[in-house]
mmCIF file of C-alpha atoms in Angstrom:
data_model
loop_
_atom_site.group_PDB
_atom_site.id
_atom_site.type_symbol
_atom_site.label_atom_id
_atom_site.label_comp_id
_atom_site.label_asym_id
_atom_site.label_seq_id
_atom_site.Cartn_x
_atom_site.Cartn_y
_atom_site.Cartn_z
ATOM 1 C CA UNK A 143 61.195 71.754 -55.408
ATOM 2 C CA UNK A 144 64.252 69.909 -56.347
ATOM 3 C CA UNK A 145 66.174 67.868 -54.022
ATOM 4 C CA UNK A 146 69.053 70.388 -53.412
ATOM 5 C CA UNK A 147 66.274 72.731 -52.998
ATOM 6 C CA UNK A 148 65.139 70.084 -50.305
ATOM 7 C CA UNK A 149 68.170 69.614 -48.803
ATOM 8 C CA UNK A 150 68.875 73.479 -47.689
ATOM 9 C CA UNK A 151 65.174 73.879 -46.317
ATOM 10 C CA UNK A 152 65.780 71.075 -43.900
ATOM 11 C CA UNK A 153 69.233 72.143 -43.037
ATOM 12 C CA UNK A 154 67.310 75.621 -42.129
ATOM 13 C CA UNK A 155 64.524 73.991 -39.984
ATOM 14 C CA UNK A 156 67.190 71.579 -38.370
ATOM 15 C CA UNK A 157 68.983 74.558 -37.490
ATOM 16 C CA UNK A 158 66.189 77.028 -36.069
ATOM 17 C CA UNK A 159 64.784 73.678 -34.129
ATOM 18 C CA UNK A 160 68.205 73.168 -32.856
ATOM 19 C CA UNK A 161 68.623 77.178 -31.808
ATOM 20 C CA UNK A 162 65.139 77.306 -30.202
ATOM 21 C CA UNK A 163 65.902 74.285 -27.697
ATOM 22 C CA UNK A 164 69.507 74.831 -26.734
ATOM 23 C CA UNK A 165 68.523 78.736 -26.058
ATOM 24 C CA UNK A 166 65.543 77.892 -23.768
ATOM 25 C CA UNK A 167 68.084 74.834 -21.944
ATOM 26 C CA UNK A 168 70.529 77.055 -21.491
ATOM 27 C CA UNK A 169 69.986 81.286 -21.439
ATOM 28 C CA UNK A 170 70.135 81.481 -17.840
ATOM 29 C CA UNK A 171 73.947 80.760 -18.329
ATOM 30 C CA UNK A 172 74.684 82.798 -20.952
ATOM 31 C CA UNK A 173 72.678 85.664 -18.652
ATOM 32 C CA UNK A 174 75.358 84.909 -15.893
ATOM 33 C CA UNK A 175 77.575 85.026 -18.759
ATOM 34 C CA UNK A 176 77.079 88.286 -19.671
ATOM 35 C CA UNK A 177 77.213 89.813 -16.121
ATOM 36 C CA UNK A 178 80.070 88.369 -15.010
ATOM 37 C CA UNK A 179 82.154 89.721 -18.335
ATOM 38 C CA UNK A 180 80.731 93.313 -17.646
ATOM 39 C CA UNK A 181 80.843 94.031 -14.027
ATOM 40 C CA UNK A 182 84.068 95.315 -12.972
ATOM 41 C CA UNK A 183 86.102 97.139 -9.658
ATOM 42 C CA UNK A 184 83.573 95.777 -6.541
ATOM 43 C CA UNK A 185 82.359 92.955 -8.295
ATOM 44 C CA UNK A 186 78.290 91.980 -7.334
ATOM 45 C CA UNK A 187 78.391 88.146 -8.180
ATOM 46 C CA UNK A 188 81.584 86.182 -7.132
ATOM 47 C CA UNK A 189 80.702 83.508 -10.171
ATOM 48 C CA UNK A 190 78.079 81.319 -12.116
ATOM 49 C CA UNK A 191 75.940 79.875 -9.436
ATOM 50 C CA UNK A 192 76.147 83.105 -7.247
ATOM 51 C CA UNK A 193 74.526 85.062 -10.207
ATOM 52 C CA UNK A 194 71.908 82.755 -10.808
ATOM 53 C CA UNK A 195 70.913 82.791 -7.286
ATOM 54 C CA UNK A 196 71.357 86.483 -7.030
ATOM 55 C CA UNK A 197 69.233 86.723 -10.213
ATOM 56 C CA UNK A 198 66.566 84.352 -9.607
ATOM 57 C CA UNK A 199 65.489 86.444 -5.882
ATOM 58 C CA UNK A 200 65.659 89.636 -6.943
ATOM 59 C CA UNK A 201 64.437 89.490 -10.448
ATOM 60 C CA UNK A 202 62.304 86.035 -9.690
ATOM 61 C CA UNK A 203 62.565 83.342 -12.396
ATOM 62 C CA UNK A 204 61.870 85.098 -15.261
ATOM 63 C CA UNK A 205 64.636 87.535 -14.716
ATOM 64 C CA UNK A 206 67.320 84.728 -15.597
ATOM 65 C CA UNK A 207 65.311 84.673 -18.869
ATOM 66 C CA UNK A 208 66.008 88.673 -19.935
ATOM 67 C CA UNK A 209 66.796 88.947 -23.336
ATOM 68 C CA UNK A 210 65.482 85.787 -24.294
ATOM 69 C CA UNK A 211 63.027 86.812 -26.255
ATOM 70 C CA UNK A 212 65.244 88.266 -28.921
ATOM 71 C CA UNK A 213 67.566 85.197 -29.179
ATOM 72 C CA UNK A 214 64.142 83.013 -29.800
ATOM 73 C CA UNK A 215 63.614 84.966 -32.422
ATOM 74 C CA UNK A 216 66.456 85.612 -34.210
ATOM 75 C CA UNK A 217 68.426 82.349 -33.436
ATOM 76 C CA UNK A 218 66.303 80.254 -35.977
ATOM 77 C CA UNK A 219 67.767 82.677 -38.794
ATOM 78 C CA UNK A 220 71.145 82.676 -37.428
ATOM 79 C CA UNK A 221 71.701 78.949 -36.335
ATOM 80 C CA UNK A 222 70.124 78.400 -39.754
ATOM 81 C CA UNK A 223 72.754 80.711 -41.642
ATOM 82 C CA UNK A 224 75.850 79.364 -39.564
ATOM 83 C CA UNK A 225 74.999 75.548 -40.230
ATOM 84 C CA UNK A 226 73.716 75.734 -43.990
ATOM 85 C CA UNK A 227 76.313 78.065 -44.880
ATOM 86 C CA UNK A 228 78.751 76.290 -43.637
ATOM 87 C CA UNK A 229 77.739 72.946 -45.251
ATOM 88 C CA UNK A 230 77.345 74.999 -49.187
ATOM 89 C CA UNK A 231 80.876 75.958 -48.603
ATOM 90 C CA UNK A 232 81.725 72.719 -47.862
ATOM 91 C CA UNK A 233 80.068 71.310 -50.935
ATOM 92 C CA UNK A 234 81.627 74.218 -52.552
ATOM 93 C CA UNK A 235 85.463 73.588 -51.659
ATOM 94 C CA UNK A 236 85.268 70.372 -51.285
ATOM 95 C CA UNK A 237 84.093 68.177 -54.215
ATOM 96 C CA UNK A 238 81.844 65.924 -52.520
ATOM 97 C CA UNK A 239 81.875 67.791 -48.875
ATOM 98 C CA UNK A 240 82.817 64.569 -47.173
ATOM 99 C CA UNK A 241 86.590 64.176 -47.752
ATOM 100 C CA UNK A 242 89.003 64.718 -44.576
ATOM 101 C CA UNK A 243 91.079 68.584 -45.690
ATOM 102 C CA UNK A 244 91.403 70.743 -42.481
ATOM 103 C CA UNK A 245 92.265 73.619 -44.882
ATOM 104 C CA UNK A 246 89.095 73.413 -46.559
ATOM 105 C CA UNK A 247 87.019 72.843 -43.441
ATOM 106 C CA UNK A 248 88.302 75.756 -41.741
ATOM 107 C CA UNK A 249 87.810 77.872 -45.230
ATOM 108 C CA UNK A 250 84.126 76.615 -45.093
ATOM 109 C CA UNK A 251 83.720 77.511 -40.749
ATOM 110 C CA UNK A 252 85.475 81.083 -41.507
ATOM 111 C CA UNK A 253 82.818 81.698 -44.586
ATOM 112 C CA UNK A 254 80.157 80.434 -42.204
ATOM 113 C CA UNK A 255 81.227 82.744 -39.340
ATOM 114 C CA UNK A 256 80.984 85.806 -41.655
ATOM 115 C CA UNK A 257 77.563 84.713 -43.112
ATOM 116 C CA UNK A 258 76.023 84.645 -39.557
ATOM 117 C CA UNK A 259 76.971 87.463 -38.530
ATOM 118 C CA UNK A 260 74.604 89.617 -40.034
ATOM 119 C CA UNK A 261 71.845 88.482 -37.598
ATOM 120 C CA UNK A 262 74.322 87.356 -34.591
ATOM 121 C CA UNK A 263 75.911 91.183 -34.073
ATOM 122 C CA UNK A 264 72.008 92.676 -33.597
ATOM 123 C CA UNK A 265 70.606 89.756 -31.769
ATOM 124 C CA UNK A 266 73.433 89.727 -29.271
ATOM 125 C CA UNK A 267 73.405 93.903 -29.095
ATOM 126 C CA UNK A 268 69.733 93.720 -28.061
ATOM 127 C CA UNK A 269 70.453 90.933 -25.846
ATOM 128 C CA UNK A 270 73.435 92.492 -23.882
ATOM 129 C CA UNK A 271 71.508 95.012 -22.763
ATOM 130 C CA UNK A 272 68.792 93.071 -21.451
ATOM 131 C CA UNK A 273 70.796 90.814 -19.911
ATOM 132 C CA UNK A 274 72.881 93.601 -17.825
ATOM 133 C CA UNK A 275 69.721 95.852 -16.910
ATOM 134 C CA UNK A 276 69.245 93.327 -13.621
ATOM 135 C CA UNK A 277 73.436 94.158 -12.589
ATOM 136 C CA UNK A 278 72.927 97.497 -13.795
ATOM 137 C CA UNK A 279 70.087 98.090 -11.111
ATOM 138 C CA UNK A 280 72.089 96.828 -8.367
ATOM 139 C CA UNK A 281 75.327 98.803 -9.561
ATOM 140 C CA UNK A 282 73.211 101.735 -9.356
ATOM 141 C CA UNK A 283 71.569 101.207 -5.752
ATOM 142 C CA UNK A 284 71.766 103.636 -3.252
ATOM 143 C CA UNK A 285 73.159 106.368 -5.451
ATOM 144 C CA UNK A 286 71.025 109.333 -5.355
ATOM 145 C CA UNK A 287 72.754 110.735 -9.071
ATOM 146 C CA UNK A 288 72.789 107.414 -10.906
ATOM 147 C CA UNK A 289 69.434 107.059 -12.937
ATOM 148 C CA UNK A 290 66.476 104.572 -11.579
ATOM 149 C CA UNK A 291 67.011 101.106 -12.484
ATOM 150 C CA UNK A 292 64.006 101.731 -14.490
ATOM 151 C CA UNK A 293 65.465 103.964 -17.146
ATOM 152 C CA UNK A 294 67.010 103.166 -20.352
ATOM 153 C CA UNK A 295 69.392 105.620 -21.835
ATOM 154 C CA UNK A 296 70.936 105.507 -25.733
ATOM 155 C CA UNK A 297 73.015 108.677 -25.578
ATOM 156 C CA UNK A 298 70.486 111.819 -25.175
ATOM 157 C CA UNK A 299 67.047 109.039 -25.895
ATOM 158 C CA UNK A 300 65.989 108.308 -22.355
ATOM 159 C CA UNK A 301 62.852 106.323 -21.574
ATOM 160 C CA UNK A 302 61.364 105.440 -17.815
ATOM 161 C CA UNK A 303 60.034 101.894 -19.181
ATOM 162 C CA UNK A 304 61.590 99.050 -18.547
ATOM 163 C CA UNK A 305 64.149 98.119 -21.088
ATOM 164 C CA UNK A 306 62.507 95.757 -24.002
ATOM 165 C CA UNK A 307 63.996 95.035 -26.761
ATOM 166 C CA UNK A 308 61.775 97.119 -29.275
ATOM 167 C CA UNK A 309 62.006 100.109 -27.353
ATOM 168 C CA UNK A 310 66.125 99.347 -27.449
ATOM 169 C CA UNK A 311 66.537 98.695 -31.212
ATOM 170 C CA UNK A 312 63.655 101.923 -32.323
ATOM 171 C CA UNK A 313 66.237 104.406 -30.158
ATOM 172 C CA UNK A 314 69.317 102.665 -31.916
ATOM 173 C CA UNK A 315 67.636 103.379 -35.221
ATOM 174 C CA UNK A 316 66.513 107.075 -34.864
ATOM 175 C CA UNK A 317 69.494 108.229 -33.077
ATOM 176 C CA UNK A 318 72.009 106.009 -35.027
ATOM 177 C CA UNK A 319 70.749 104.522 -37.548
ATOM 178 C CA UNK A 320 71.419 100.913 -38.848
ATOM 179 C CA UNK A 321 74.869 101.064 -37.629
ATOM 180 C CA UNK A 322 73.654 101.602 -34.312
ATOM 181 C CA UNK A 323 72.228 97.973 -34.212
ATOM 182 C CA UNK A 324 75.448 96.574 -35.515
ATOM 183 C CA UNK A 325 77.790 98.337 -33.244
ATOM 184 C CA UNK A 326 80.486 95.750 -32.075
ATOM 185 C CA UNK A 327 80.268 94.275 -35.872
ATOM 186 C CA UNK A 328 84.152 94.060 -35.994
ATOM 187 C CA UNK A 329 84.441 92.105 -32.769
ATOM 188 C CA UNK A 330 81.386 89.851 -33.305
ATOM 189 C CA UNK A 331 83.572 89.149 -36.749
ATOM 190 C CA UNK A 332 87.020 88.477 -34.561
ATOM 191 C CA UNK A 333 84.854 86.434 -32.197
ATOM 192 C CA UNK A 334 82.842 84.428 -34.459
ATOM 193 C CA UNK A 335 85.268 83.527 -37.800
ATOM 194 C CA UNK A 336 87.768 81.743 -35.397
ATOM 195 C CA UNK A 337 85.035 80.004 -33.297
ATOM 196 C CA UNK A 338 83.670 78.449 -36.867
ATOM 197 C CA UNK A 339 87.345 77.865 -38.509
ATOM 198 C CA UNK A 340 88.023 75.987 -34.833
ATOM 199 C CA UNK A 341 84.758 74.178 -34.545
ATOM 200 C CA UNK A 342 83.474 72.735 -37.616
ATOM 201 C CA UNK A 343 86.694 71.226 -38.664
ATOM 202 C CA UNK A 344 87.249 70.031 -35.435
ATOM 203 C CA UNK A 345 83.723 68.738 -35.341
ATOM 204 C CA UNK A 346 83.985 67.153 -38.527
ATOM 205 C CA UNK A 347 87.251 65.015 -37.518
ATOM 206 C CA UNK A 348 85.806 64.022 -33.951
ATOM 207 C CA UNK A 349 82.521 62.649 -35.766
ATOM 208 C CA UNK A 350 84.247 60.827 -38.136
ATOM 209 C CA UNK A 351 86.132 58.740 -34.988
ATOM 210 C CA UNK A 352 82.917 57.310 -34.994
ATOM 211 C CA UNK A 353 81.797 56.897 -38.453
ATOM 212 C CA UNK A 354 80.370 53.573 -38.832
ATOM 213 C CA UNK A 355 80.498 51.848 -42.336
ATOM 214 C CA UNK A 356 77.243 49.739 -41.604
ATOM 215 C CA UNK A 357 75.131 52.835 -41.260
ATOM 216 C CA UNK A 358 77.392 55.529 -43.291
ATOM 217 C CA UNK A 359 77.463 57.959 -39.976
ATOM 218 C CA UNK A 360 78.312 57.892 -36.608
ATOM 219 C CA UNK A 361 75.530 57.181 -33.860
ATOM 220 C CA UNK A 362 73.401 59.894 -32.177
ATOM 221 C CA UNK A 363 75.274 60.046 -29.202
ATOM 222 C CA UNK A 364 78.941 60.173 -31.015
ATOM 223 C CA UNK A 365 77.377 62.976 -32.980
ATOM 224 C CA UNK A 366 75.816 64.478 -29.809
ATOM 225 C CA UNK A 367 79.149 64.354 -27.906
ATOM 226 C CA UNK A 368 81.193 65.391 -30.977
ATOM 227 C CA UNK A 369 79.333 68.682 -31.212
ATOM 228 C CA UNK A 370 79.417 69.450 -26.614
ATOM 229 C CA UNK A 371 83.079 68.917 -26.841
ATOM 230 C CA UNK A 372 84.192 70.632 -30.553
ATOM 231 C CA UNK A 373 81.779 73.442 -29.236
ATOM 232 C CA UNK A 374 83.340 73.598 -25.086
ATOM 233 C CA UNK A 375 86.632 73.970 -26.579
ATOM 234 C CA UNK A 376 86.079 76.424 -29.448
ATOM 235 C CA UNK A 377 83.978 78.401 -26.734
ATOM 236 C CA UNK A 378 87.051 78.326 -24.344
ATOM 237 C CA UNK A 379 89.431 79.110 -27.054
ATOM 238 C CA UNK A 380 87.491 82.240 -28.419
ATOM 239 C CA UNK A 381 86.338 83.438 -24.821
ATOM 240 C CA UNK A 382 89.127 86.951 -24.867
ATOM 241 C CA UNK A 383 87.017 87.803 -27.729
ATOM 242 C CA UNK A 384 84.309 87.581 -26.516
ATOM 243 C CA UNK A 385 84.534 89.752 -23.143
ATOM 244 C CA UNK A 386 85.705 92.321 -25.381
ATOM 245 C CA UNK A 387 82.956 92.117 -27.191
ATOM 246 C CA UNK A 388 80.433 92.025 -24.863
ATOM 247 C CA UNK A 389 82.172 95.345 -23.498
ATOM 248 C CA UNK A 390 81.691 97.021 -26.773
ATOM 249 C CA UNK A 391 78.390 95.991 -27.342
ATOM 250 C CA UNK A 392 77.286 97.152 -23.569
ATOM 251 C CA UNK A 393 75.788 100.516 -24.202
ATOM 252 C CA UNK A 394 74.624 101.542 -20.453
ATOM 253 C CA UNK A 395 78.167 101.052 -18.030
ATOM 254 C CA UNK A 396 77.076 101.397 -14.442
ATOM 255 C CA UNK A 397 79.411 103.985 -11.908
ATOM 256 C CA UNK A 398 82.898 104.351 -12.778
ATOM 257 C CA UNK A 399 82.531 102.255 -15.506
ATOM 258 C CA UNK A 400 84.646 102.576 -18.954
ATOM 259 C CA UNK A 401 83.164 103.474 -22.411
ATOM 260 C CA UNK A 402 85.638 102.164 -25.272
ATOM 261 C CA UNK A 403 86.262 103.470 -28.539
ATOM 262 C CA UNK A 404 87.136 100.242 -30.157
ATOM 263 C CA UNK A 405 88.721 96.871 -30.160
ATOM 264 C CA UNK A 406 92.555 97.992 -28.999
ATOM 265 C CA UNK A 407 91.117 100.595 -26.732
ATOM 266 C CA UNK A 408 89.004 97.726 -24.581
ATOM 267 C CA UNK A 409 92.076 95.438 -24.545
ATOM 268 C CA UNK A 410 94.441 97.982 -23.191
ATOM 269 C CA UNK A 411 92.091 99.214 -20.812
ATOM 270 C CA UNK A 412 91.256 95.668 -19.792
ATOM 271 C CA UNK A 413 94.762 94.375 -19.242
ATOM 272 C CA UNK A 414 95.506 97.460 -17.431
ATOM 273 C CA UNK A 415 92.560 98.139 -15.464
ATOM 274 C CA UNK A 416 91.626 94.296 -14.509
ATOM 275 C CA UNK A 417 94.759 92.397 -15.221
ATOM 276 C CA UNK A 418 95.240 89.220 -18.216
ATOM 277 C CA UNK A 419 92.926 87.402 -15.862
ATOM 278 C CA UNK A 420 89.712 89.353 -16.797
ATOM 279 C CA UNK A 421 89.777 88.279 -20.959
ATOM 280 C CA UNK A 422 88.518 84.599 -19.492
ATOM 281 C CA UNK A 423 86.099 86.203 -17.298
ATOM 282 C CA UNK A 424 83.233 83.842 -18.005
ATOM 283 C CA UNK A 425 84.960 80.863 -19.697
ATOM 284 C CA UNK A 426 83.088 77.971 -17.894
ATOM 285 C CA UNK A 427 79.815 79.500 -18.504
ATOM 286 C CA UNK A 428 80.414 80.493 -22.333
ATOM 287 C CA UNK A 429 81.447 76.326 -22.029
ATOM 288 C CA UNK A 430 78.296 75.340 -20.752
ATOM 289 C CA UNK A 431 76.735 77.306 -22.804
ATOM 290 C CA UNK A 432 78.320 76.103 -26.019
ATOM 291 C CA UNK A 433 78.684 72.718 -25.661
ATOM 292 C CA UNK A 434 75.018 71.816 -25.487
ATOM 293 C CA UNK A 435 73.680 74.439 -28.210
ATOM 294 C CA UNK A 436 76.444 72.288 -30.804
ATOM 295 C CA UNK A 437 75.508 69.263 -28.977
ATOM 296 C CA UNK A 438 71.652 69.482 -29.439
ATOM 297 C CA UNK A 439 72.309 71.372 -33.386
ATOM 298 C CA UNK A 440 74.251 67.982 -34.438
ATOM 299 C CA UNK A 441 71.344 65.703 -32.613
ATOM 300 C CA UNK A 442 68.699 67.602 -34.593
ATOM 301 C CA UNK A 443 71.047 67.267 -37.749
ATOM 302 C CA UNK A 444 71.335 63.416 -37.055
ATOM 303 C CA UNK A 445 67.576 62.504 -36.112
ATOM 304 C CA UNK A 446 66.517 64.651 -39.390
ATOM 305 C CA UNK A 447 63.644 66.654 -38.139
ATOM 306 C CA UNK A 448 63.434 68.851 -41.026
ATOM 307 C CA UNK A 449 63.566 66.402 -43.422
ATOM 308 C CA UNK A 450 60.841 64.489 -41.709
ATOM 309 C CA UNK A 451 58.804 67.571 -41.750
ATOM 310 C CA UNK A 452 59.370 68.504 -45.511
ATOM 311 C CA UNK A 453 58.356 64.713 -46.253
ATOM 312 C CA UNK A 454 54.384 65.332 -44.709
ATOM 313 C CA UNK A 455 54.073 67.837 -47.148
ATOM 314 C CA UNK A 456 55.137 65.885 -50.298
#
């Protein structure tokens, strides 16, 4: 195996290590996330911490951790994808990959957000609906022609299990086909391409405040701290994106709930329906959601775990 050869394996282990522990530190968020961005009219959680508490008693622990599942599978191949993809276009468009050119930085983030998205747009569809099953069920209380909390329903494919993730993605596939598993594709692009072409460049230029000539990179905790805040702000920056995505991608809508036929037709019914204020309807969570995942990726990128790996089997 040569050394570039090398180099790209360990960028792919640092990157699924780096996915597995920042989802498992930090799902129940992106849960609260999710619900807060899709409920709408009588709202059921008034923010973060009143989801999570609402969550945790009448789902129990484990219910905060719906949908998890399919990110801890897939986010090893999609962490993996976003980081080494956006390091080979660096190396691409940039000589050496280590001189200071925002144009080519943000070239190499938007070619890295359209590489990931390939796993990111099924992994979050799957996801999404797991994640709004437990609001779903409370949406749906009390009303005798609403369907039990126990049903899933892919237009006519019904099924009285509870909602998993295989039975989700089999009724995609045999009543839509592949493109059922990638619906949302065009908003998961609009999210994703700015969030790299903000990040990575803005990554890049905060690490390098702390670049330190004796070692030839900045310390752990610069790099650590580089990624939280690059990641908070390219999270809060991107967040109108993401609600309408998260719309799209939500295939059940509980009572008086709006189905959208695209991009334009969720922002127009958003801004009318729930006012400007709704597109940064969960901003501080998508934050604290962010902010660690980057934080953690760049730790495991500093310490080298793959590369310490790949070396006990030379």
């Amino acid at each position: 195996m040569s050394k570039q050869d090398l180099s790209v394996t360990a960028k792919v282990i640092n990157g699924g290590i780096a996915g597995f522990l920042g989802v498992t530190c930090v799902f129940p968020i992106d849960l609260a996330k999710t619900r807060l961005q899709n409920q709408h009219g009588k709202n059921i959680y008034k923010g973060m911490i009143d989801c999570l508490m609402k969550t945790a008693r009448v789902e129990g622990f484990l219910g905060m951790y719906r949908g998890a599942a399919v990110n801890l599978t897939l986010v090893t191949p999609e962490k993996a994808i976003k980081l080494a993809a956006n390091d080979f276009f660096r190396q691409l468009l940039m000589e050496d990959g280590m001189q200071r050119d925002l144009k080519m930085e943000m070239l190499a983030g938007c070619g890295a957000g359209m590489c990931q998205v390939v796993v990111t747009c099924p992994m979050e569809m799957l996801k999404i609906q797991l994640q709004d099953a437990g609001r779903l069920a409370v949406h749906h209380h009390g009303s005798a022609s609403a369907p039990s909390s126990g049903s899933y329903t892919i237009g006519s494919a019904s099924t009285r299990k509870r909602p998993s993730a295989t039975i989700i993605a089999w009724e995609l596939l045999r009543t839509q086909g592949l493109g059922g598993l990638y619906k949302g594709l065009g908003a998961t692009l609009l999210r994703d391409i700015p969030f790299s072409i903000i990040y990575f460049p803005l990554f890049a230029n905060l690490n390098n405040l702390g670049f330190n000539e004796l070692t030839g990179k900045a310390s752990f905790v610069h790099s650590f701290m580089s990624g939280c805040v690059a990641g908070s702000i390219a999270a809060v920056i991107v967040t109108p994106l993401d609600v309408l995505k998260t719309r799209i991608q939500t295939l059940k809508k509980g009572l008086v709930e709006d189905n959208y036929s695209g991009i334009i037709d969720c922002a127009r019914k958003l801004w009318i329906q729930e006012g400007p204020s709704a597109f940064m309807k969960g901003a501080g969570c998508r934050a604290l959601v962010i902010a660690p995942l980057f934080g953690i990726a760049q730790g495991v990128y500093f310490i080298g775990i793959g590369e310490q790996i790949l070396k006990c089997f030379e």
